Short mmCIF file of C-alpha atoms and ligand atoms in Angstrom, two decimals:
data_model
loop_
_atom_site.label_atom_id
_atom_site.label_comp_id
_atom_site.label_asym_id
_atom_site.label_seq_id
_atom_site.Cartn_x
_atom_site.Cartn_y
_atom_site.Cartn_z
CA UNK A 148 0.00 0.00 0.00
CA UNK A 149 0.83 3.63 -0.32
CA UNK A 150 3.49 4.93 1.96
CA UNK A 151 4.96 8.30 2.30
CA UNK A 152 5.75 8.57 -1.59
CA UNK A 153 2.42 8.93 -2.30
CA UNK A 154 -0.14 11.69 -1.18
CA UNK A 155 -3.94 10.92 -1.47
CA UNK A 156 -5.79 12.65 -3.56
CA UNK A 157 -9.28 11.32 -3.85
CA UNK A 158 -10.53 8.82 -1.70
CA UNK A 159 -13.06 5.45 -2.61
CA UNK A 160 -15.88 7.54 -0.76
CA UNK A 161 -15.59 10.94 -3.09
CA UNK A 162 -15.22 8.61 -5.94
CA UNK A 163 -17.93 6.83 -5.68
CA UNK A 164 -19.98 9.50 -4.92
CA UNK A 165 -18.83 11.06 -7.74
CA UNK A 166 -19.44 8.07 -10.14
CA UNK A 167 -23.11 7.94 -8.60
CA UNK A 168 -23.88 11.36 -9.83
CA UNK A 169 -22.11 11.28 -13.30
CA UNK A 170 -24.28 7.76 -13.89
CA UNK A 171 -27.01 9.78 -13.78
CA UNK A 172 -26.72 12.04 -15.31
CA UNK A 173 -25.42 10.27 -18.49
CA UNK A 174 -28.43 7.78 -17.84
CA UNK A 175 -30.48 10.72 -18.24
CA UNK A 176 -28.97 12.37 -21.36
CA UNK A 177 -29.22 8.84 -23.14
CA UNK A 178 -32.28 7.55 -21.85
CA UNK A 179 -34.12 7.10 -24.87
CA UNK A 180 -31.37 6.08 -27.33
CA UNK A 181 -28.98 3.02 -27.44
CA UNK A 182 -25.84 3.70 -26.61
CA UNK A 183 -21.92 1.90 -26.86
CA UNK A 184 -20.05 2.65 -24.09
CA UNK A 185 -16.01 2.50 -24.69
CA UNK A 186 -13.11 1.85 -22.33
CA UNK A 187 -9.69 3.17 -23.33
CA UNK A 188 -7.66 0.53 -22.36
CA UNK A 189 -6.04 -0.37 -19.72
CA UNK A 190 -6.46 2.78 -17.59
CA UNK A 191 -10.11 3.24 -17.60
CA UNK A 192 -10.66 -0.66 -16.92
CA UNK A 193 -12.14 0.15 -13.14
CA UNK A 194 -13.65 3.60 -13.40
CA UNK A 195 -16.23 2.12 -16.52
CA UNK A 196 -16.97 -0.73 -14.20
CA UNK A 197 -18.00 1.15 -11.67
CA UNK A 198 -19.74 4.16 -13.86
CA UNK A 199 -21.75 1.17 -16.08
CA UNK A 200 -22.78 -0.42 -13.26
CA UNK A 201 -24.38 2.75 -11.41
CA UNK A 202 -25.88 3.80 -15.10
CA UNK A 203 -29.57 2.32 -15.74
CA UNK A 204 -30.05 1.90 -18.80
CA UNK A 205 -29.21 -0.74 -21.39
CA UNK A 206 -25.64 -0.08 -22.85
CA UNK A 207 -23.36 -2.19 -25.21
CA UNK A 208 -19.90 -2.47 -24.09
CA UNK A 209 -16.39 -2.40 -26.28
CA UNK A 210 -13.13 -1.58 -25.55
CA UNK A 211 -10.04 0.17 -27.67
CA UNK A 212 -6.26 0.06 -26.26
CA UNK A 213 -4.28 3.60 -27.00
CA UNK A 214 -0.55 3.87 -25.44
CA UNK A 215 1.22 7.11 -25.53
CA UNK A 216 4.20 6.37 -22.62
CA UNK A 217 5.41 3.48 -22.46
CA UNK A 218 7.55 3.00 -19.49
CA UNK A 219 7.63 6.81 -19.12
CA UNK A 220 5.78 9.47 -17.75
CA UNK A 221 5.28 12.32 -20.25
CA UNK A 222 3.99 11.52 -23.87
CA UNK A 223 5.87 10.72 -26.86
CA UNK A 224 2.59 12.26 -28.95
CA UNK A 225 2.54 8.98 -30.82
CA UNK A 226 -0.71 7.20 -29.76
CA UNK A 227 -0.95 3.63 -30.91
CA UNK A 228 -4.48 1.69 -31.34
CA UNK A 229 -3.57 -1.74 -30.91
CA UNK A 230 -6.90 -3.29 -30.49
CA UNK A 231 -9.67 -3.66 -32.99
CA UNK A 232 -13.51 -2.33 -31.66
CA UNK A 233 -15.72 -5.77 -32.36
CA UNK A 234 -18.72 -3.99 -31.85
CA UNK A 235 -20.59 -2.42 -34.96
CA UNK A 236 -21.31 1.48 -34.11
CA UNK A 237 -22.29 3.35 -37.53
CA UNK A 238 -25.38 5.40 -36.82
CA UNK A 239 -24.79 4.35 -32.86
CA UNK A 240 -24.45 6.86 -29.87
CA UNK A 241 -20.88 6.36 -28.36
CA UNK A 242 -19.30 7.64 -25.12
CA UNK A 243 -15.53 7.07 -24.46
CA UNK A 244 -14.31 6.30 -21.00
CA UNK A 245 -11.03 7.62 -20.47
CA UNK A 246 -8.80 7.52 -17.42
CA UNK A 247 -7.28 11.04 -18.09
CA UNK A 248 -6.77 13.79 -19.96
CA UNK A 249 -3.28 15.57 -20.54
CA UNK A 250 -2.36 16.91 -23.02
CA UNK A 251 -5.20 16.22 -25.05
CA UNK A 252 -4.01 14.33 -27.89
CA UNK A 253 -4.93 10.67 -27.15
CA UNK A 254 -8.62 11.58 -26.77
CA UNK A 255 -8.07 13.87 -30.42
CA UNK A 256 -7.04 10.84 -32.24
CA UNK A 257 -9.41 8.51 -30.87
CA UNK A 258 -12.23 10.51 -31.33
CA UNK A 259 -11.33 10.82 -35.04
CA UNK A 260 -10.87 7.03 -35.76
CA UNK A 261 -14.16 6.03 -34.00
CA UNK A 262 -16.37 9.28 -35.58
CA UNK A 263 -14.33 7.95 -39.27
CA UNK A 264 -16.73 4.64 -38.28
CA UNK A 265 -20.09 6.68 -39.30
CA UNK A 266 -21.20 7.10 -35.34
CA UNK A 267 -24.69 8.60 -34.51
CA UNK A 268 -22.64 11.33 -31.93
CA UNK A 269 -19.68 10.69 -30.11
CA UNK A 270 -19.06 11.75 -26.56
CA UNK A 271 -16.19 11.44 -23.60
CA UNK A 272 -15.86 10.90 -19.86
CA UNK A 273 -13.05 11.10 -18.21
CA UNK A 274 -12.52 10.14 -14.39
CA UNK A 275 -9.58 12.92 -14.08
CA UNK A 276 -9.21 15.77 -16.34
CA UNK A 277 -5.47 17.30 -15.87
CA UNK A 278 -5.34 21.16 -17.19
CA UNK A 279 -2.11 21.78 -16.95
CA UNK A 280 -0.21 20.57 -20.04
CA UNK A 281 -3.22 20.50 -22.27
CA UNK A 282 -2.18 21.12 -25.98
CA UNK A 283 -5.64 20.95 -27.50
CA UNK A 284 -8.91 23.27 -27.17
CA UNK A 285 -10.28 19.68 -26.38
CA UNK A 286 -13.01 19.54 -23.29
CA UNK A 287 -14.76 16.60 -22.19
CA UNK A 288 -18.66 16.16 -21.75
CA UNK A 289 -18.48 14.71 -18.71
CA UNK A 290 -15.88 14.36 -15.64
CA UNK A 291 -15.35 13.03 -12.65
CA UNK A 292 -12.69 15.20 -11.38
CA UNK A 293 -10.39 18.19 -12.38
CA UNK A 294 -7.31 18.37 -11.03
CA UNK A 295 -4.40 21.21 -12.12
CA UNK A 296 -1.24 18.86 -12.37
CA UNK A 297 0.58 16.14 -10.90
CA UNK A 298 0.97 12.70 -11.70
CA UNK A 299 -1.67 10.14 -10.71
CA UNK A 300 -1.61 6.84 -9.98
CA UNK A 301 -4.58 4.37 -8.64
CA UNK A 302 -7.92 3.63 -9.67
CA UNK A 303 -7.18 2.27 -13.19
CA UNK A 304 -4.45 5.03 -13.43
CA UNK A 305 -0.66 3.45 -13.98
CA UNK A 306 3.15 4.67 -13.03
CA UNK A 307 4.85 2.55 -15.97
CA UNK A 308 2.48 -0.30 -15.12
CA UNK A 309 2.25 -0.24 -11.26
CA UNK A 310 -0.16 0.85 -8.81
CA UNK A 311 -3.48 0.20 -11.41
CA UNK A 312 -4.55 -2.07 -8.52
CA UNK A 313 -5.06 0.97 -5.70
CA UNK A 314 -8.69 1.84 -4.93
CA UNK A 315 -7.84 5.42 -4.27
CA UNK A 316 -6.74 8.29 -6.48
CA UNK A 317 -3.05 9.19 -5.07
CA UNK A 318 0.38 11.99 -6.52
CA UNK A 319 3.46 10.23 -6.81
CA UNK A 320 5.88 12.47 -5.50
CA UNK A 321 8.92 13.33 -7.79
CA UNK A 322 11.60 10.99 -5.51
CA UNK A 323 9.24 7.93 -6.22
CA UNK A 324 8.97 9.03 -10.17
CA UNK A 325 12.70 9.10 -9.94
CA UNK A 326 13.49 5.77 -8.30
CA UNK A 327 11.21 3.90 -10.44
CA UNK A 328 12.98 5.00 -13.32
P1 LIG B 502 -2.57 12.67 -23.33
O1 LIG B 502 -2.52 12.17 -24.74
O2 LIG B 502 -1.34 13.48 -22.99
O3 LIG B 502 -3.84 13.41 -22.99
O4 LIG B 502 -2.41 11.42 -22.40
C1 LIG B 502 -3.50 10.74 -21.89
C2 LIG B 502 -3.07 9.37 -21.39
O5 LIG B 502 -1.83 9.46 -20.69
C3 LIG B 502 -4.07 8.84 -20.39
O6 LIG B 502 -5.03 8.03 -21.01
C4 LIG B 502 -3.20 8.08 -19.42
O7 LIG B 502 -3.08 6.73 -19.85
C5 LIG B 502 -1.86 8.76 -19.48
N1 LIG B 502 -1.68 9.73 -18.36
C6 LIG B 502 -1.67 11.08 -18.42
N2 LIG B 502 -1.50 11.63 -17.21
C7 LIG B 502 -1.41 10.60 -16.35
C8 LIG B 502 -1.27 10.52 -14.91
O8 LIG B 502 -1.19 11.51 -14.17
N3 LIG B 502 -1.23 9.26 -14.39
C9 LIG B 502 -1.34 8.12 -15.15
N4 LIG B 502 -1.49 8.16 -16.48
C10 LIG B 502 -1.52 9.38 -17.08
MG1 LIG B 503 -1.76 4.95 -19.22
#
C-alpha cells in the first residue's frame, strides 16, 4: 500500500460519490437512445466498471487500447491503437471512457478514428481531467474530477504499469517518479 511517496488525492468515498452522480446524469442524457459505451484501455478498466454499473439503462460495451508512454511518464505524442472495436457502431451513440486527460491528444485521435466509423454522436468521460499541459482546445462532456497537475496513480491510473490495482486516487511524489525509473 501507499506509503509516504504517495499523497492521497481522492478517496473510494468521493469517488464513488462522484461516479453515482455522473451515472445519472449520463443515464439521463441517453435515456431514450442506445448507446456503446467504450473503455480506453487499460487505464479506464475500473472507473467504466463502476460508472456502467451505477448507469440504468441498457448499454453495449467495447473496448479500444491507445498507449502514448510506455515506461515513461510524459507523452511521446505517438498514440498507438492496438486493439480492434468488435462492436458495430455506424449510426450508434458512443461515449468514451477515459482515465485522463493531458495533453489532449490521445482523446483527439481517438475521437477521429471512432467518428471515421459513421457514429450517430460521439461523446467522452473522463474520471480525471489534468489542465495543466493541455495542448488541445479539447473539453470533455463529462468528468469526474479536475485536477491542475501532478501525476496520478490508482484507480485504473498506472506509473509505468504499477499501482493500477489501488482503490484510491493518489500523486506520486517526484523521488518515487525518480526511483522507479
Ligand atoms: P494525453 O494524450 O497526454 O492526454 O495522455 C493521456 C493518457 O496518458 C491517459 O489516457 C493516461 O493513460 C496517461 N496519463 C496522463 N497523465 C497521467 C497521470 O497523471 N497518471 C497516469 N497516467 C496518465
Ligand atoms: Mg496509461
Amino acid at each position: 500500500m501507499p506509503v509516504s511517496e504517495f499523497s492521497p488525492v481522492l478517496s473510494e468515498e468521493e469517488i464513488r460519490k462522484r461516479v453515482v452522480d455522473l451515472a445519472t446524469q449520463i443515464s439521463l442524457d441517453y435515456r431514450d437512445e442506445p448507446l456503446v459505451v467504450i473503455g480506453v484501455l487499460k487505464g479506464a478498466f475500473i472507473f467504466m466498471a463502476d460508472l456502467v454499473r451505477q448507469m440504468n439503462i441498457p448499454v453495449e460495451i467495447d473496448f479500444i487500447r491507445a498507449s502514448s508512454y510506455g515506461q515513461s511518464d510524459t507523452s511521446s505524442g505517438e498514440v498507438l491503437l492496438a486493439d480492434e472495436l468488435h462492436t458495430e457502431i455506424a449510426g450508434k451513440h458512443v461515449l468514451i471512457v477515459e482515465d485522463i486527460l493531458d495533453t489532449g491528444r490521445t482523446i483527439e485521435r481517438l475521437i477521429s478514428c471512432i467518428e471515421a466509423r459513421g457514429t450517430k454522436s460521439v461523446r467522452v468521460c473522463a474520471c480525471v481531467d489534468k489542465k495543466e499541459r493541455r495542448e488541445t482546445n479539447f473539453n470533455a462532456d463529462y468528468i469526474c474530477f479536475s485536477v491542475e497537475k501532478g501525476f496520478l496513480v490508482g484507480y485504473g491510473l498506472d506509473y509505468a504499469e504499477k499501482y493500477r490495482y489501488l482503490p484510491a486516487i493518489y500523486a506520486l511524489t517526484n523521488s518515487t517518479i525518480e526511483e522507479s525509473k
